[in-house]
Amino acid sequence: MDFLKPRYTPMNRRRRIYEGKAKVLYEGPEPGTLIQHFKDDATAFNAKKHEVIDGKGVLTNRISEYLFQHLNDIGVPTHFIRRLNMREQLIREVEMIPLEIMVRNVAAGSLAKRLGLEEGTQLPRSIIEFYYKNDALDDPMVSEEHVTAFGWATPQEIDDIMALAIRVNDFLSGLFLGVGIRLVDFKMEAGRLWEGDMMRIVVADELSPDSCRLWDIKSQDKLDKDRFRRDLGGLIEAYSEVARRLGILGENERVQTSGPRLVQ
Ligand code: TMP
């Protein structure tokens, strides 16, 4: 994972708090805030597959901004404050819960494989799964028992996370349906936001075609990171199509790839 090593960043002398596979977190302008920078790196299979795709970070930043802003607007608490520039957004610093929360409406990916279901089969109801975020272990699936026994979250926090996940799923499913896209599944992360002595669980990280499965309702075309995972090509075109349908990108507009980015 060479690309995770610290790099020389001449335009950026801010303190780097954390670097992940697709994003970097920097110290924010005020206490309790961070800057979330979206990289062009695409990874799959715990970074065994890695490519830099010009413009991806610009698209995931814009799409995630759009989705988080709408969640804030309907009263679903998130870490998002505002977008700063093409690749960066201002967020609230939260204590991350070390779980990947998957919400599935349609069988696909690892669920289809694990249970021998045909991809595309509608599930009897939405299913929420937890995976322990740990690269060394390849993010294993865990149950609520593991989550509470190992203290990753309390039973009350699990209830809050599940309630949030259902609200996010309902909102995103409706939003995407309105623009001819089926929300097959998505990954969400959650964090603890402290306000004095009060703590709330909020939606954190990102929501974008990097972390969702989005299928065109008519053609069934994949408009998400499976284009990269499965070597289908056309990732930027697919993410741009999602951005266009949401009204983020104009009809014939292409994503600008210049502007602040990390340099090796
Ligand atoms: P899965 O079918 O591979 O378990 O993926 C379920 C959903 O979660 C899918 O929308 C892709 C997304 N996802 C991530 O965002 N990050 C990951 O590391 C994995 C494995 C999946």
Coordinates of N, CA and C in Angstrom, one line a residue, residues 35-234:
I35 N -10.9 18.7 7.8 CA -11.1 18.8 6.3 C -10.9 17.4 5.7
Q36 N -12.0 17.0 5.0 CA -12.0 15.7 4.3 C -11.6 15.9 2.8
H37 N -10.5 15.3 2.4 CA -10.0 15.5 1.1 C -10.2 14.2 0.3
F38 N -10.9 14.3 -0.9 CA -11.2 13.1 -1.7 C -10.1 12.9 -2.7
K39 N -9.5 11.7 -2.7 CA -8.4 11.4 -3.6 C -9.0 10.8 -4.9
D40 N -8.1 10.7 -5.9 CA -8.5 10.0 -7.1 C -8.2 8.5 -7.1
D41 N -7.7 8.0 -5.9 CA -7.3 6.6 -5.8 C -8.6 5.7 -5.8
A42 N -8.6 4.7 -6.6 CA -9.7 3.7 -6.5 C -9.0 2.4 -6.1
T43 N -9.6 1.8 -5.0 CA -9.1 0.5 -4.6 C -10.2 -0.5 -4.4
A44 N -9.9 -1.8 -4.5 CA -10.8 -2.8 -4.3 C -10.1 -4.0 -3.7
F45 N -10.9 -4.9 -3.0 CA -10.3 -6.1 -2.4 C -9.2 -5.7 -1.4
N46 N -9.5 -4.8 -0.5 CA -8.6 -4.3 0.5 C -7.3 -3.8 -0.2
A47 N -7.4 -3.0 -1.2 CA -6.3 -2.4 -1.9 C -5.4 -3.3 -2.6
K48 N -5.8 -4.5 -2.8 CA -5.0 -5.4 -3.7 C -5.0 -4.9 -5.1
K49 N -6.1 -4.3 -5.4 CA -6.3 -3.7 -6.7 C -6.3 -2.2 -6.5
H50 N -5.5 -1.5 -7.3 CA -5.4 0.0 -7.0 C -5.1 0.7 -8.3
E51 N -5.8 1.8 -8.5 CA -5.6 2.6 -9.7 C -5.9 4.1 -9.4
V52 N -5.2 5.0 -10.0 CA -5.6 6.4 -9.8 C -6.4 6.8 -11.0
I53 N -7.6 7.3 -10.8 CA -8.6 7.6 -11.9 C -8.9 9.1 -11.8
D54 N -8.3 9.8 -12.8 CA -8.3 11.2 -12.8 C -9.8 11.8 -12.7
G55 N -10.0 12.6 -11.7 CA -11.3 13.2 -11.6 C -12.3 12.5 -10.7
K56 N -11.9 11.3 -10.2 CA -12.9 10.5 -9.4 C -13.1 11.3 -8.0
G57 N -12.1 11.9 -7.4 CA -12.2 12.6 -6.2 C -13.1 13.8 -6.3
V58 N -13.1 14.4 -7.4 CA -13.9 15.6 -7.6 C -15.4 15.2 -7.6
L59 N -15.7 14.0 -8.3 CA -17.0 13.5 -8.4 C -17.5 13.0 -7.1
T60 N -16.7 12.2 -6.4 CA -17.2 11.7 -5.1 C -17.4 12.8 -4.1
N61 N -16.5 13.8 -4.1 CA -16.7 15.0 -3.2 C -18.1 15.7 -3.5
R62 N -18.4 15.9 -4.8 CA -19.6 16.6 -5.1 C -20.8 15.8 -4.8
I63 N -20.8 14.5 -5.1 CA -22.0 13.6 -4.9 C -22.2 13.4 -3.4
S64 N -21.1 13.2 -2.7 CA -21.2 13.0 -1.2 C -21.8 14.3 -0.6
E65 N -21.3 15.5 -1.0 CA -21.8 16.8 -0.5 C -23.3 16.8 -0.7
Y66 N -23.7 16.5 -2.0 CA -25.2 16.6 -2.3 C -26.0 15.7 -1.4
L67 N -25.5 14.5 -1.2 CA -26.3 13.5 -0.4 C -26.3 13.9 1.1
F68 N -25.2 14.3 1.6 CA -25.1 14.7 3.0 C -25.9 16.0 3.3
Q69 N -25.8 16.9 2.4 CA -26.5 18.2 2.6 C -28.0 17.9 2.7
H70 N -28.5 17.0 1.8 CA -29.9 16.7 1.8 C -30.3 15.9 3.1
L71 N -29.4 15.1 3.6 CA -29.7 14.4 4.8 C -29.8 15.4 6.0
N72 N -28.8 16.3 6.0 CA -28.9 17.4 7.0 C -30.2 18.1 6.9
D73 N -30.6 18.4 5.7 CA -31.8 19.2 5.5 C -33.1 18.5 5.9
I74 N -33.1 17.2 5.9 CA -34.3 16.5 6.4 C -34.1 16.0 7.8
G75 N -33.1 16.5 8.5 CA -32.9 16.2 9.9 C -32.3 14.9 10.3
V76 N -31.6 14.3 9.3 CA -30.8 13.1 9.6 C -29.4 13.6 10.0
P77 N -28.9 13.5 11.2 CA -27.7 14.1 11.6 C -26.4 13.5 10.9
T78 N -25.5 14.3 10.4 CA -24.3 13.9 9.8 C -23.1 14.7 10.2
H79 N -22.0 14.3 9.8 CA -20.7 15.1 10.2 C -20.5 16.3 9.2
F80 N -21.3 16.4 8.2 CA -21.0 17.3 7.1 C -21.3 18.7 7.4
I81 N -20.4 19.7 7.2 CA -20.7 21.1 7.4 C -20.9 21.7 6.0
R82 N -19.8 21.8 5.2 CA -20.0 22.4 3.8 C -18.8 22.0 3.0
R83 N -19.0 22.1 1.6 CA -17.9 21.8 0.7 C -17.0 23.0 0.7
L84 N -15.7 22.8 0.6 CA -14.8 23.9 0.5 C -14.3 24.2 -0.9
N85 N -14.0 23.1 -1.6 CA -13.5 23.3 -3.0 C -13.7 22.0 -3.7
M86 N -13.1 21.9 -4.9 CA -13.4 20.7 -5.7 C -13.1 19.3 -5.1
R87 N -12.2 19.3 -4.2 CA -11.9 18.0 -3.6 C -12.0 17.9 -2.1
E88 N -12.5 19.0 -1.5 CA -12.5 19.0 0.0 C -13.8 19.5 0.6
Q89 N -14.1 19.0 1.8 CA -15.2 19.5 2.5 C -14.9 19.6 4.0
L90 N -15.6 20.5 4.6 CA -15.4 20.8 6.1 C -16.4 19.9 6.8
I91 N -15.9 19.1 7.8 CA -16.7 18.2 8.5 C -16.5 18.4 10.0
R92 N -17.4 17.9 10.8 CA -17.2 17.9 12.3 C -16.4 16.7 12.6
E93 N -15.5 16.9 13.6 CA -14.7 15.7 14.1 C -15.6 14.8 14.9
V94 N -15.6 13.6 14.6 CA -16.4 12.6 15.4 C -15.5 11.5 15.8
E95 N -16.0 10.7 16.8 CA -15.2 9.5 17.2 C -15.8 8.4 16.3
M96 N -15.0 7.9 15.4 CA -15.5 6.9 14.5 C -15.8 5.6 15.2
I97 N -17.0 5.0 14.8 CA -17.3 3.6 15.3 C -16.7 2.7 14.3
P98 N -15.9 1.7 14.7 CA -15.1 0.9 13.7 C -15.9 -0.1 13.0
L99 N -17.0 0.3 12.4 CA -17.9 -0.6 11.7 C -18.2 -0.1 10.3
E100 N -18.3 -1.0 9.3 CA -18.9 -0.7 8.0 C -20.3 -1.2 8.1
I101 N -21.2 -0.3 7.9 CA -22.6 -0.7 8.1 C -23.2 -0.9 6.6
M102 N -23.5 -2.1 6.2 CA -24.0 -2.3 4.9 C -25.5 -2.4 5.0
V103 N -26.2 -1.7 4.0 CA -27.6 -1.8 3.9 C -27.9 -2.4 2.5
R104 N -28.7 -3.4 2.5 CA -29.0 -4.1 1.2 C -30.5 -4.2 0.9
N105 N -30.8 -3.8 -0.3 CA -32.2 -3.9 -0.8 C -32.3 -5.0 -1.8
V106 N -31.3 -5.3 -2.5 CA -31.3 -6.2 -3.7 C -30.0 -7.1 -3.5
A107 N -30.1 -8.4 -3.8 CA -28.9 -9.3 -3.6 C -27.9 -8.9 -4.7
A108 N -26.7 -8.7 -4.2 CA -25.5 -8.4 -5.1 C -24.2 -8.7 -4.3
G109 N -23.1 -8.7 -5.0 CA -21.8 -8.7 -4.4 C -21.6 -9.8 -3.4
S110 N -21.1 -9.5 -2.2 CA -20.7 -10.6 -1.3 C -21.9 -11.3 -0.7
L111 N -23.1 -10.6 -0.6 CA -24.3 -11.3 -0.1 C -24.8 -12.4 -1.1
A112 N -24.8 -12.0 -2.4 CA -25.2 -12.9 -3.4 C -24.3 -14.2 -3.4
K113 N -23.0 -13.9 -3.3 CA -22.0 -15.0 -3.3 C -22.2 -15.9 -2.1
R114 N -22.3 -15.3 -0.9 CA -22.3 -16.0 0.4 C -23.5 -16.9 0.4
L115 N -24.7 -16.4 0.0 CA -25.9 -17.2 0.1 C -26.4 -17.8 -1.2
G116 N -25.6 -17.7 -2.2 CA -25.9 -18.4 -3.5 C -27.2 -17.8 -4.1
L117 N -27.4 -16.4 -4.0 CA -28.5 -15.8 -4.6 C -28.1 -15.2 -5.9
E118 N -29.1 -15.1 -6.8 CA -28.8 -14.5 -8.1 C -28.7 -13.0 -7.9
E119 N -27.7 -12.4 -8.5 CA -27.6 -10.9 -8.4 C -28.8 -10.3 -9.0
G120 N -29.4 -9.3 -8.3 CA -30.6 -8.6 -8.8 C -31.9 -9.1 -8.2
T121 N -31.8 -10.2 -7.4 CA -33.0 -10.6 -6.7 C -33.4 -9.6 -5.6
Q122 N -34.6 -9.2 -5.6 CA -35.1 -8.3 -4.6 C -35.1 -9.0 -3.3
L123 N -34.6 -8.4 -2.2 CA -34.6 -9.1 -0.9 C -36.0 -8.9 -0.2
P124 N -36.4 -9.9 0.6 CA -37.7 -9.8 1.3 C -37.9 -8.5 2.1
R125 N -36.8 -8.0 2.6 CA -36.8 -6.7 3.3 C -35.4 -6.2 3.3
S126 N -35.2 -4.9 3.6 CA -33.9 -4.4 3.7 C -33.1 -5.1 4.8
I127 N -31.9 -5.4 4.5 CA -31.0 -6.1 5.5 C -29.8 -5.2 5.9
I128 N -29.6 -5.2 7.2 CA -28.4 -4.4 7.6 C -27.4 -5.4 8.1
E129 N -26.1 -5.2 7.7 CA -25.0 -6.1 8.2 C -23.9 -5.2 8.8
F130 N -23.2 -5.8 9.7 CA -22.0 -5.0 10.3 C -20.7 -5.8 9.9
Y131 N -19.7 -5.0 9.5 CA -18.4 -5.5 9.3 C -17.4 -4.7 10.1
Y132 N -16.5 -5.4 10.8 CA -15.5 -4.8 11.6 C -14.4 -4.2 10.7
K133 N -14.2 -2.9 10.9 CA -13.2 -2.1 10.0 C -11.8 -2.5 10.5
N134 N -11.2 -3.4 9.8 CA -9.8 -3.7 10.2 C -9.2 -4.3 8.9
D135 N -8.3 -3.5 8.3 CA -7.6 -3.9 7.1 C -6.9 -5.2 7.2
A136 N -6.2 -5.4 8.4 CA -5.3 -6.6 8.6 C -6.2 -7.8 8.5
L137 N -7.5 -7.7 8.9 CA -8.4 -8.9 8.9 C -9.3 -8.9 7.7
D138 N -9.1 -7.9 6.8 CA -10.0 -7.8 5.6 C -11.4 -7.5 6.0
D139 N -11.7 -6.7 7.0 CA -13.0 -6.2 7.3 C -14.0 -7.4 7.5
P140 N -13.8 -8.3 8.5 CA -14.7 -9.4 8.6 C -16.2 -9.0 9.0
M141 N -17.1 -9.8 8.5 CA -18.5 -9.6 8.9 C -18.7 -10.0 10.4
V142 N -19.4 -9.2 11.2 CA -19.6 -9.5 12.6 C -21.0 -9.4 13.0
S143 N -21.4 -9.9 14.1 CA -22.8 -9.8 14.5 C -22.9 -8.8 15.6
E144 N -24.1 -8.4 16.0 CA -24.3 -7.5 17.1 C -23.7 -8.0 18.4
E145 N -23.7 -9.3 18.6 CA -23.0 -9.9 19.7 C -21.5 -9.5 19.8
H146 N -20.8 -9.6 18.7 CA -19.4 -9.2 18.6 C -19.3 -7.7 18.9
V147 N -20.2 -6.9 18.3 CA -20.1 -5.5 18.4 C -20.2 -5.0 19.9
T148 N -21.1 -5.6 20.6 CA -21.3 -5.2 22.0 C -20.3 -5.9 22.9
A149 N -20.0 -7.2 22.7 CA -19.0 -7.9 23.5 C -17.6 -7.2 23.5
F150 N -17.2 -6.8 22.3 CA -15.9 -6.2 22.2 C -15.9 -4.7 22.4
G151 N -17.1 -4.1 22.7 CA -17.2 -2.7 23.1 C -17.1 -1.7 21.9
W152 N -17.3 -2.2 20.7 CA -17.2 -1.3 19.5 C -18.4 -0.3 19.5
A153 N -19.5 -0.8 20.0 CA -20.7 0.1 20.2 C -21.6 -0.6 21.3
T154 N -22.4 0.3 22.0 CA -23.3 -0.2 23.0 C -24.6 -0.7 22.3
P155 N -25.4 -1.5 23.0 CA -26.7 -1.9 22.5 C -27.5 -0.6 22.0
Q156 N -27.5 0.4 22.9 CA -28.3 1.6 22.5 C -27.7 2.3 21.2
E157 N -26.4 2.3 21.1 CA -25.7 2.8 19.9 C -26.1 2.0 18.7
I158 N -26.1 0.7 18.9 CA -26.5 -0.2 17.7 C -27.9 0.2 17.3
D159 N -28.8 0.4 18.2 CA -30.2 0.8 17.9 C -30.2 2.1 17.1
D160 N -29.4 3.1 17.6 CA -29.3 4.4 16.9 C -28.7 4.2 15.5
I161 N -27.7 3.4 15.4 CA -27.1 3.2 14.1 C -28.1 2.6 13.1
M162 N -28.8 1.6 13.6 CA -29.8 0.9 12.7 C -30.9 1.9 12.3
A163 N -31.4 2.7 13.2 CA -32.4 3.7 12.9 C -31.9 4.7 11.9
L164 N -30.6 5.1 12.0 CA -30.0 6.0 11.1 C -29.9 5.4 9.7
A165 N -29.4 4.1 9.7 CA -29.2 3.4 8.4 C -30.5 3.3 7.7
I166 N -31.6 3.0 8.4 CA -32.9 2.8 7.7 C -33.4 4.2 7.1
R167 N -33.2 5.3 7.9 CA -33.6 6.6 7.4 C -32.7 6.9 6.1
V168 N -31.4 6.7 6.2 CA -30.6 7.0 5.0 C -31.0 6.1 3.8
N169 N -31.3 4.8 4.1 CA -31.7 4.0 3.0 C -33.0 4.4 2.4
D170 N -34.0 4.8 3.2 CA -35.3 5.3 2.7 C -35.1 6.5 1.9
F171 N -34.3 7.4 2.4 CA -34.1 8.7 1.7 C -33.4 8.5 0.3
L172 N -32.2 7.7 0.4 CA -31.5 7.5 -0.8 C -32.2 6.7 -1.8
S173 N -33.0 5.7 -1.4 CA -33.7 4.9 -2.3 C -34.7 5.7 -3.1
G174 N -35.4 6.6 -2.4 CA -36.4 7.5 -3.1 C -35.8 8.5 -4.0
L175 N -34.7 9.1 -3.5 CA -34.0 10.1 -4.3 C -33.5 9.5 -5.6
F176 N -32.8 8.3 -5.5 CA -32.3 7.7 -6.7 C -33.4 7.1 -7.6
L177 N -34.5 6.6 -7.1 CA -35.6 6.1 -7.9 C -36.1 7.2 -8.7
G178 N -36.2 8.4 -8.2 CA -36.7 9.6 -8.9 C -35.8 10.0 -10.1
V179 N -34.6 9.5 -10.2 CA -33.7 9.8 -11.3 C -33.4 8.5 -12.1
G180 N -34.2 7.5 -11.9 CA -34.1 6.3 -12.7 C -33.0 5.4 -12.3
I181 N -32.6 5.4 -11.0 CA -31.5 4.6 -10.5 C -32.0 3.7 -9.3
R182 N -31.6 2.4 -9.3 CA -32.0 1.5 -8.3 C -30.9 1.5 -7.3
L183 N -31.2 1.8 -6.0 CA -30.2 1.7 -4.9 C -30.2 0.2 -4.5
V184 N -29.2 -0.5 -5.0 CA -29.1 -2.0 -4.7 C -28.6 -2.2 -3.2
D185 N -27.5 -1.5 -2.9 CA -27.0 -1.6 -1.5 C -26.0 -0.4 -1.3
F186 N -25.6 -0.2 -0.1 CA -24.6 0.9 0.2 C -23.9 0.6 1.5
K187 N -22.8 1.2 1.7 CA -22.0 1.1 2.9 C -22.1 2.5 3.6
M188 N -22.3 2.5 4.9 CA -22.4 3.7 5.7 C -21.4 3.6 6.8
E189 N -20.9 4.7 7.3 CA -20.1 4.7 8.6 C -20.8 5.7 9.5
A190 N -20.6 5.5 10.8 CA -21.2 6.3 11.8 C -20.1 6.7 12.8
G191 N -20.4 7.9 13.5 CA -19.5 8.3 14.5 C -20.2 9.0 15.6
R192 N -19.5 9.1 16.7 CA -20.1 9.8 17.9 C -19.7 11.3 17.8
L193 N -20.7 12.1 17.8 CA -20.5 13.6 17.8 C -20.7 14.1 19.2
W194 N -19.7 14.6 19.8 CA -19.8 15.2 21.2 C -20.1 16.6 21.2
E195 N -21.2 17.0 21.9 CA -21.5 18.4 22.1 C -21.6 18.7 23.5
G196 N -20.6 19.1 24.2 CA -20.5 19.2 25.6 C -20.6 17.8 26.2
D197 N -21.5 17.6 27.1 CA -21.7 16.2 27.7 C -22.6 15.3 26.8
M198 N -23.2 15.9 25.8 CA -24.2 15.2 25.0 C -23.5 14.5 23.9
M199 N -23.9 13.3 23.6 CA -23.3 12.6 22.4 C -24.5 12.1 21.5
R200 N -24.2 12.3 20.2 CA -25.2 11.8 19.2 C -24.5 10.9 18.2
I201 N -25.1 9.9 17.7 CA -24.6 9.1 16.6 C -25.0 9.8 15.3
V202 N -24.0 10.1 14.5 CA -24.2 10.8 13.2 C -23.6 10.0 12.0
V203 N -24.2 10.2 10.8 CA -23.6 9.6 9.6 C -22.3 10.3 9.3
A204 N -21.2 9.5 9.0 CA -19.9 10.1 8.8 C -19.4 9.5 7.5
D205 N -18.1 9.8 7.2 CA -17.4 9.3 6.1 C -18.0 9.9 4.8
E206 N -18.4 9.0 3.8 CA -18.9 9.5 2.6 C -20.1 8.6 2.1
L207 N -20.9 9.2 1.2 CA -21.9 8.4 0.5 C -21.7 8.8 -1.0
S208 N -21.3 7.9 -1.8 CA -21.0 8.2 -3.2 C -21.1 6.9 -4.0
P209 N -20.9 7.0 -5.3 CA -20.9 5.7 -6.1 C -19.7 4.8 -5.7
D210 N -18.7 5.3 -4.9 CA -17.6 4.5 -4.4 C -18.2 3.5 -3.3
S211 N -19.2 3.9 -2.7 CA -19.7 3.1 -1.5 C -21.2 2.6 -1.7
C212 N -21.7 2.8 -2.9 CA -23.1 2.3 -3.2 C -23.1 1.4 -4.4
R213 N -24.1 0.6 -4.5 CA -24.3 -0.1 -5.8 C -25.6 0.7 -6.4
L214 N -25.4 1.2 -7.6 CA -26.4 2.0 -8.3 C -26.6 1.4 -9.7
W215 N -27.8 0.9 -10.0 CA -28.1 0.3 -11.3 C -29.1 1.2 -12.0
D216 N -28.8 1.5 -13.3 CA -29.8 2.2 -14.1 C -31.1 1.3 -14.2
I217 N -32.2 1.9 -13.9 CA -33.5 1.1 -13.8 C -33.8 0.4 -15.2
K218 N -33.6 1.2 -16.3 CA -34.0 0.6 -17.6 C -33.0 -0.4 -18.1
S219 N -31.7 0.1 -18.2 CA -30.7 -0.8 -18.8 C -30.0 -1.7 -17.9
Q220 N -30.2 -1.5 -16.5 CA -29.4 -2.3 -15.5 C -27.9 -2.0 -15.5
D221 N -27.5 -1.0 -16.3 CA -26.1 -0.6 -16.3 C -25.6 -0.3 -14.9
K222 N -24.4 -0.7 -14.5 CA -23.8 -0.3 -13.2 C -23.2 1.1 -13.3
L223 N -23.7 1.9 -12.3 CA -23.2 3.3 -12.3 C -22.4 3.5 -11.0
D224 N -21.5 2.6 -10.6 CA -20.8 2.6 -9.3 C -19.5 1.9 -9.4
K225 N -18.8 1.8 -8.3 CA -17.5 1.3 -8.3 C -17.3 -0.2 -8.7
D226 N -18.4 -0.9 -8.9 CA -18.3 -2.2 -9.5 C -17.7 -2.1 -10.9
R227 N -17.8 -0.9 -11.6 CA -17.1 -0.7 -12.9 C -15.6 -0.9 -12.8
F228 N -15.1 -0.5 -11.6 CA -13.6 -0.7 -11.4 C -13.4 -2.1 -10.8
R229 N -14.2 -2.5 -9.8 CA -13.9 -3.8 -9.2 C -14.0 -4.9 -10.3
R230 N -14.9 -4.8 -11.2 CA -15.1 -5.9 -12.2 C -14.5 -5.6 -13.6
D231 N -13.6 -4.6 -13.6 CA -13.0 -4.2 -14.9 C -13.9 -3.9 -16.0
L232 N -15.0 -3.2 -15.7 CA -16.0 -2.9 -16.8 C -15.6 -1.6 -17.5
G233 N -14.7 -0.8 -17.0 CA -14.3 0.5 -17.6 C -15.4 1.5 -17.4
G234 N -15.1 2.7 -17.8 CA -16.1 3.8 -17.8 C -16.6 4.3 -16.5

